[in-house]
Amino acid sequence: MKRILLLALTVVMASCASTPREPQSEVTAARTPSAADLTGTYLGEGLFSKRTTGIRRPAMRLYMERSQTEGDTYYGVLLEYDQLMNMGLPYMASQKAPILNKVVGYLDKIATRISVYKFVPGVNAGTYEMHNVEARDGNLVVDPKVALMLNLKNGISNPLAGATIAGDPDGQIVFPDVVDTGKGGVFSSINDALSFSQLELATLVYKKGHLASSWRGNWNDLEGSYLSEYGRFKDGVLELSTQKGQKKAKFIKTNTTKAKYFTNPKSGNIEGDYVVVEPVPKIYILVPANGRAPTASDAEMTNRIGLFLDVFDGSAPEAGSHLVTELAFTAPRDAEDFMMYYEHPQHLRNVGVEPKK
């Protein structure tokens, strides 16, 4: 079993697609963060001693993007990873032996919580208030009530090294400067692998797989078909396009796509055409298309925020130049209530499933 489990974990995280786009490294984003710029993506750990369900020490990911118009203010996404061990088998089946997916299932869960925040400089130096961000009537609404507080330290290798996020009722979130995975980064046995924390596993997988993690926002590169689950290649349930200068989203509901196939069962009932607006870069909101009657889907989708995340970004040449983006729609005030759709690995369009006759 030596190295086999590590290989499985590394392979599962490498997104599989044919066209590389927007390559990014693990800590640096489009530009190198400095003491004055926190733009980037950061791997951390939740220390949720008060949590009664779920992972008590999950790996966490924080994406931050500096506002282009509001000075030392940022918009950010906080993601909690699912158990990393659970992702390997369905991913590898979809790549190597798709027929096995009928037995082991498809990959449809890579995160357990996703939240969107606006980071505003706090009263004390080196702190940022994290305000919940919501969608309302096609606009972003910032909750004036402070939900969390980011406390910076003097980072060594990255600006968030040693930082903490306080205020979560489950406990703190920390961003270590260095994560020691020990033993040269090799598992000698299953027990050895199981003794690793989720943060150590994530650190090892990203390092060995030459992976990054990206928050994307170039609409032209993101258009096409999105699937209910990764690897269910003919199950296109969402089409993104541009028509007459407008960004458009079409949700496809068919008799072949059951609620259980989605990351969130609520996705199974969503249908209809929407205009997509981008009030700030990389944050998207759905507005019902003109000329159609209101639907039940509108009530579910128009208050959600859309985010394009490549959680396991394999676009670097060392990782195989592979890229598949996940589109998440987060719900206001409930980090667990998010929908996720998976870009077609070949970046195809119009692969929606036809209803059974």
Tab-separated table of C-alpha atoms in Angstrom, residues 140-322:
chain	number	residue	atom	x	y	z
A	140	LEU	CA	-25.240	42.858	-3.402
A	141	VAL	CA	-26.345	43.619	0.131
A	142	VAL	CA	-23.828	43.672	2.975
A	143	ASP	CA	-25.099	42.721	6.416
A	144	PRO	CA	-23.975	45.513	8.793
A	145	LYS	CA	-23.750	43.004	11.619
A	146	VAL	CA	-20.198	41.701	11.983
A	147	ALA	CA	-20.098	37.921	11.637
A	148	LEU	CA	-16.365	37.190	11.932
A	149	MET	CA	-13.068	38.998	12.484
A	150	LEU	CA	-9.834	38.339	10.597
A	151	ASN	CA	-6.743	39.039	12.705
A	152	LEU	CA	-3.511	39.322	10.726
A	153	LYS	CA	-0.011	38.540	11.940
A	154	ASN	CA	3.381	39.304	10.475
A	155	GLY	CA	3.311	36.639	7.788
A	156	ILE	CA	6.594	35.108	6.709
A	157	SER	CA	5.857	33.118	3.548
A	158	ASN	CA	2.441	34.638	2.846
A	159	PRO	CA	0.384	37.583	4.160
A	160	LEU	CA	-1.996	35.391	6.148
A	161	ALA	CA	0.667	33.276	7.861
A	162	GLY	CA	-0.300	33.105	11.516
A	163	ALA	CA	-3.655	34.816	10.970
A	164	THR	CA	-6.860	33.705	12.685
A	165	ILE	CA	-10.561	34.137	12.043
A	166	ALA	CA	-12.565	34.536	15.231
A	167	GLY	CA	-16.284	34.720	15.865
A	168	ASP	CA	-17.464	31.408	14.430
A	169	PRO	CA	-19.619	29.670	17.055
A	170	ASP	CA	-17.823	26.385	16.363
A	171	GLY	CA	-14.353	27.784	17.103
A	172	GLN	CA	-11.403	29.505	15.425
A	173	ILE	CA	-9.973	29.181	11.928
A	174	VAL	CA	-6.182	29.381	11.708
A	175	PHE	CA	-3.730	29.857	8.857
A	176	PRO	CA	-0.346	28.326	9.802
A	177	ASP	CA	2.823	29.583	8.169
A	178	VAL	CA	4.238	26.090	7.692
A	179	VAL	CA	2.429	22.742	7.847
A	180	ASP	CA	4.684	19.826	8.787
A	181	THR	CA	3.461	16.700	6.997
A	182	GLY	CA	6.406	14.654	8.284
A	183	LYS	CA	8.063	11.541	6.856
A	184	GLY	CA	9.015	13.360	3.712
A	185	GLY	CA	5.409	13.528	2.625
A	186	VAL	CA	4.925	9.781	2.121
A	187	PHE	CA	2.343	7.432	3.600
A	188	SER	CA	3.806	4.064	4.551
A	189	SER	CA	0.445	2.570	5.570
A	190	ILE	CA	-3.260	3.296	5.753
A	191	ASN	CA	-2.934	3.925	9.486
A	192	ASP	CA	-0.202	6.431	8.756
A	193	ALA	CA	-2.477	8.243	6.285
A	194	LEU	CA	-5.410	8.218	8.684
A	195	SER	CA	-3.278	9.854	11.370
A	196	PHE	CA	-2.833	12.951	9.216
A	197	SER	CA	-5.094	15.915	9.868
A	198	GLN	CA	-7.232	17.222	6.998
A	199	LEU	CA	-4.931	20.239	6.745
A	200	GLU	CA	-1.857	18.004	6.494
A	201	LEU	CA	-3.547	15.863	3.836
A	202	ALA	CA	-4.592	18.906	1.846
A	203	THR	CA	-1.117	20.440	2.077
A	204	LEU	CA	0.455	17.197	0.878
A	205	VAL	CA	-1.994	16.700	-1.982
A	206	TYR	CA	-1.567	20.237	-3.301
A	207	LYS	CA	2.208	19.996	-3.043
A	208	LYS	CA	2.636	16.549	-4.597
A	209	GLY	CA	0.033	17.211	-7.267
A	210	HIS	CA	1.464	20.649	-8.160
A	211	LEU	CA	-2.051	21.994	-7.617
A	212	ALA	CA	-3.412	25.440	-6.873
A	213	SER	CA	-6.877	26.663	-5.943
A	214	SER	CA	-8.566	29.479	-7.833
A	215	TRP	CA	-11.515	31.829	-7.636
A	216	ARG	CA	-12.314	32.583	-11.262
A	217	GLY	CA	-14.151	35.373	-13.003
A	218	ASN	CA	-13.453	35.491	-16.746
A	219	TRP	CA	-16.961	34.844	-18.120
A	220	ASN	CA	-15.795	34.107	-21.670
A	221	ASP	CA	-13.723	31.213	-20.360
A	222	LEU	CA	-16.525	29.943	-18.125
A	223	GLU	CA	-19.310	29.576	-20.675
A	224	GLY	CA	-20.535	26.127	-21.666
A	225	SER	CA	-22.237	23.111	-20.121
A	226	TYR	CA	-22.223	22.284	-16.428
A	227	LEU	CA	-23.030	18.848	-15.029
A	228	SER	CA	-24.950	17.608	-12.015
A	229	GLU	CA	-21.948	15.546	-10.880
A	230	TYR	CA	-18.335	15.315	-11.963
A	231	GLY	CA	-17.996	12.523	-14.503
A	232	ARG	CA	-21.701	12.322	-15.447
A	233	PHE	CA	-20.684	13.622	-18.858
A	234	LYS	CA	-24.066	13.561	-20.636
A	235	ASP	CA	-25.976	15.131	-17.775
A	236	GLY	CA	-25.759	18.800	-18.712
A	237	VAL	CA	-28.150	20.605	-16.381
A	238	LEU	CA	-26.937	24.192	-16.835
A	239	GLU	CA	-25.843	26.172	-19.895
A	240	LEU	CA	-23.920	29.447	-19.653
A	241	SER	CA	-23.684	31.731	-22.687
A	242	THR	CA	-23.618	35.317	-23.911
A	243	GLN	CA	-26.524	36.562	-26.013
A	244	LYS	CA	-26.696	40.089	-27.401
A	245	GLY	CA	-24.088	41.232	-24.919
A	246	GLN	CA	-25.866	39.730	-21.892
A	247	LYS	CA	-24.603	36.903	-19.738
A	248	LYS	CA	-27.210	34.133	-19.666
A	249	ALA	CA	-27.836	30.994	-17.603
A	250	LYS	CA	-30.323	28.290	-18.575
A	251	PHE	CA	-31.160	25.622	-16.005
A	252	ILE	CA	-32.393	22.380	-17.556
A	253	LYS	CA	-34.789	20.154	-15.660
A	254	THR	CA	-35.309	16.670	-17.108
A	255	ASN	CA	-36.853	13.393	-16.090
A	256	THR	CA	-33.429	11.754	-16.121
A	257	THR	CA	-31.813	14.078	-13.615
A	258	LYS	CA	-32.930	13.162	-10.107
A	259	ALA	CA	-32.371	15.302	-7.034
A	260	LYS	CA	-30.017	12.731	-5.515
A	261	TYR	CA	-27.517	13.303	-8.333
A	262	PHE	CA	-26.744	16.871	-7.237
A	263	THR	CA	-24.531	18.270	-4.516
A	264	ASN	CA	-27.704	19.861	-3.150
A	265	PRO	CA	-31.030	18.044	-3.807
A	266	LYS	CA	-32.711	21.446	-4.236
A	267	SER	CA	-30.982	21.696	-7.614
A	268	GLY	CA	-33.217	18.948	-8.955
A	269	ASN	CA	-36.199	21.311	-9.210
A	270	ILE	CA	-34.431	24.330	-10.710
A	271	GLU	CA	-35.273	25.313	-14.282
A	272	GLY	CA	-35.591	28.352	-16.492
A	273	ASP	CA	-33.666	31.218	-18.109
A	274	TYR	CA	-31.808	33.932	-16.197
A	275	VAL	CA	-29.724	36.990	-16.914
A	276	VAL	CA	-26.457	36.934	-14.960
A	277	VAL	CA	-25.157	40.187	-13.493
A	278	GLU	CA	-21.730	40.811	-11.963
A	279	PRO	CA	-22.049	43.664	-9.426
A	280	VAL	CA	-18.412	43.264	-8.387
A	281	PRO	CA	-15.739	41.175	-10.101
A	282	LYS	CA	-16.122	37.402	-9.617
A	283	ILE	CA	-19.481	37.629	-7.836
A	284	TYR	CA	-22.551	36.747	-9.893
A	285	ILE	CA	-26.301	37.151	-9.281
A	286	LEU	CA	-29.232	35.672	-11.214
A	287	VAL	CA	-32.110	37.831	-12.461
A	288	PRO	CA	-35.162	36.289	-14.188
A	289	ALA	CA	-35.018	36.747	-17.955
A	290	ASN	CA	-37.335	39.381	-19.396
A	291	GLY	CA	-40.649	38.305	-20.797
A	292	ARG	CA	-41.224	35.138	-18.802
A	293	ALA	CA	-43.560	34.461	-15.910
A	294	PRO	CA	-42.165	34.139	-12.371
A	295	THR	CA	-41.416	30.580	-11.263
A	296	ALA	CA	-40.709	28.702	-8.046
A	297	SER	CA	-37.065	28.566	-9.138
A	298	ASP	CA	-36.827	32.350	-8.925
A	299	ALA	CA	-37.510	32.360	-5.190
A	300	GLU	CA	-34.769	29.784	-4.679
A	301	MET	CA	-32.082	31.230	-6.956
A	302	THR	CA	-32.331	35.035	-7.087
A	303	ASN	CA	-31.080	35.516	-3.522
A	304	ARG	CA	-28.062	33.276	-4.047
A	305	ILE	CA	-24.536	34.355	-4.999
A	306	GLY	CA	-22.751	32.549	-7.825
A	307	LEU	CA	-19.033	31.769	-7.528
A	308	PHE	CA	-16.720	30.057	-9.991
A	309	LEU	CA	-14.175	28.045	-8.003
A	310	ASP	CA	-11.530	25.648	-9.206
A	311	VAL	CA	-10.925	24.082	-5.807
A	312	PHE	CA	-8.290	21.690	-7.151
A	313	ASP	CA	-6.677	23.676	-9.942
A	314	GLY	CA	-4.418	21.527	-12.108
A	315	SER	CA	-3.757	24.148	-14.772
A	316	ALA	CA	-0.001	24.285	-14.090
A	317	PRO	CA	2.085	22.346	-16.645
A	318	GLU	CA	3.484	20.187	-13.832
A	319	ALA	CA	-0.070	19.150	-12.959
A	320	GLY	CA	-0.974	18.322	-16.549
A	321	SER	CA	-2.562	21.629	-17.612
A	322	HIS	CA	-5.986	20.340	-16.593
